Structures are given as C-alpha cells and as structure tokens.
Steps between C-alpha positions, in 0.01 A plus 500: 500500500571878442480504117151298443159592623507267785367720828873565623600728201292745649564476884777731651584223774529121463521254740695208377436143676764244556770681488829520717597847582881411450431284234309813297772719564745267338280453215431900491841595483550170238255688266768841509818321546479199287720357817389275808672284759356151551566286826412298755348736684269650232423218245194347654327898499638606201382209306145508551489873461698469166198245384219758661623792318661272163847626493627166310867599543494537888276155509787297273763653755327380795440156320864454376602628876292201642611246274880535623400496850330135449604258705300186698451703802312766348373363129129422620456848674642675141270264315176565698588854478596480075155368506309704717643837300438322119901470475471236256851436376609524873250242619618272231836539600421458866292214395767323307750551797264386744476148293855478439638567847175274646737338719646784711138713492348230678739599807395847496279655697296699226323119428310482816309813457437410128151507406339182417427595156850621445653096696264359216643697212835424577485185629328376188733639224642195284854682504552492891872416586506293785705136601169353518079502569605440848646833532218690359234278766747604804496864408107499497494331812685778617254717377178359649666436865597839459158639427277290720367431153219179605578168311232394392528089531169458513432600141398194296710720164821557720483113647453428097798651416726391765419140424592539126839604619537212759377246202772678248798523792437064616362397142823552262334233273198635444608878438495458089132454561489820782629779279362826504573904517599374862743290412685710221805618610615842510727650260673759731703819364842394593629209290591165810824311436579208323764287501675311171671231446742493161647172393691334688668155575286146502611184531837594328379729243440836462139644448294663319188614706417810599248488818317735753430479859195727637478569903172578429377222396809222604470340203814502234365508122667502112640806345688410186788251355815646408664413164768404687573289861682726683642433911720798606282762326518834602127679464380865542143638463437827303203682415292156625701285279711222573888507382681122529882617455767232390526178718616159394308195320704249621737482246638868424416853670258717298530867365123534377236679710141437475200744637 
C-alpha cells in the first residue's frame, strides 16, 4: 500500500476499514515485537484482521488456537467462521470434526441457526458418522420446527421422493432393482465395529472358520479359513490385522500363530 503507486502512498492519513481497534494494536505491536498473546477473548478479532492486513503468522496462530478449542458445542460456529475469513485448513478441520462427531453436534445448539445451505453441505457428506439415516432425518426435523421453515407437502418432487423411500423401506425384495446415489451408503470418518468369530468347536470338532458380524448391516459374512481348527484361541488385532494365538485342534494344543 505505501511502497506502490496505489493512491495511499501519497496520503498523510488513511482510514483503514474493518478493522478492530484492539485487534490492530495487537497486530501493530506484533510487527515490532515479533510476540502476541492469543485467546479466547481476542481470536475471533484478531483473525480477520490478520487476513485483512496478511500477516500469515498471526492467521496460522489464530487457526491452530481454534482447532484445539473444537469440540461439538462450538465446531459449526468455528467452521462458518474458518469459512467466512478464507481459513481453509481450519474449515477443513472443522469440517472433518463436524462429520466425525455428527452424533453429539446434532444436540447442540449451533445446528438450529445453521443456514440451509450450510444443513445441506453437511448433511450430504458421504463420510457422516452417525448410528443411522434415522438420526440424520430427526436432527433436520429439528431444524425446520425450529425455523418455521414451511414443508412443502404439496410439492409433486418432495411427494416423489418420499414415496421412493416408503417403496425402498416396505419393498426389501425389490431394492436390487431401486439402487441409486440415494441408496449408497455412507462411508463415515470413524471406522464402526465389527465383531469376529475365530474357530471354534462344532459338533465335536474344532474349526477352522474365521467369520464377521456387522451391526450395521446384521448380517454375519466369511473372512478367511485358518490352516489350522483351532477352539481355545487366543486373538489380538494390530495395525487392522487379525492375530489367532495358539488354541487346540482337538487333538494337541498349538504353538503357531497366524495373522
């Protein structure tokens, strides 16, 4: 501004816009000291100043400040603000937070004043951690009842919708033939549990099989055959794999592990 030929180089009094009084004396006495205190108290002026005025080191304090203060209660008010001052590593982070902890920022307060344009965004991101679809509907129920929002049943597009659900929900058999970007589901941040089974004892022998059980889903599926039937196995998982420790095959205990 004071070293190019815009106008201001040659003005003896500038008026600068936008700026927090506090928040430029911080920055002022940044620019001699090299030092400045960030808190609570100051972030949310100092921030956008540091962005007005590009002093990168102040912004990445104020953005590493907000990311340890994250938490469900406050995650969508740091994200709209991230996002509203360009803070793109910070919105991310917010973002990603916001998706993983879906199911205790739906119980915050923050959501009902949520723009509708920021519900949509969020609702709609494939790695949304919730229990289930029915968690995500109740929480934008919330939302409209909250806002007076109208519903509009009367739209032929919304009545369209609603009846593809009700046909996928009472129509199990037919939902091969009903699949669509609807239907897909999610594939949230946080890993869900699992449950195995290793070997085993069957009809008076030891077993083989190694089988999973998904809550999700309810159903129990195939993961692998041991080399060897094992009942009494100890088993361990680490770094995602699968340790089957000793056991007996019916005839003689076993000092082999397999992964």
């Amino acid at each position: 501004m004071f070293t190019s030929e815009l106008a201001e180089s040659r003005l003896m009094e500038i008026v600068i816009h936008d700026v927090d009084e506090s928040a430029m004396d911080l920055l002022i006495e940044f620019c001699y000291s090299s030092t400045i205190l960030v808190d609570e108290k100051n972030v949310q002026t100092l921030l956008p100043a540091a962005c007005i005025l590009q002093i990168q080191e102040v912004q990445d304090t104020c953005c590493e400040f907000l990311k340890a203060q994250l938490d469900p209660s406050n995650c969508l008010g740091i994200r709209a603000f991230a996002d509203t001052h360009s803070c793109r590593e910070l919105l991310k982070i917010a973002d990603r937070y916001t998706q993983h902890n879906f199911n205790e920022v739906k119980e915050s307060e923050e959501l009902l004043f949520l723009p509708v344009n920021q519900l949509i965004d969020i609702i709609s991101s494939d790695e949304l951690n919730m229990t289930s679809e029915e968690d995500v509907f109740n929480a934008v129920m919330h939302w409209v009842q909250f806002s007076s929002h109208p519903l509009t049943g009367s739209d032929q597009t919304c009545r369209d919708l609603v009846d593809e659900a009700k046909d996928y929900l009472l129509l199990p058999q037919e939902r091969l033939n009903m699949q669509g970007p609807r239907t897909r589901p999610r594939k949230p941040i946080k890993p869900r549990e699992v449950l195995f089974a290793v070997g085993g004892w069957c009809s008076g022998d030891a077993i083989a099989s190694v089988v999973m059980y998904d809550p999700q889903t309810n159903e129990w599926s195939a993961v692998a055959q041991m080399s060897k039937q094992r009942f009494g196995v100890g088993v361990a998982v680490l770094n995602n794999l699968l340790y089957a420790v000793g056991g007996h095959d019916g005839t003689s205990y076993l000092n082999t592990v397999e992964r």
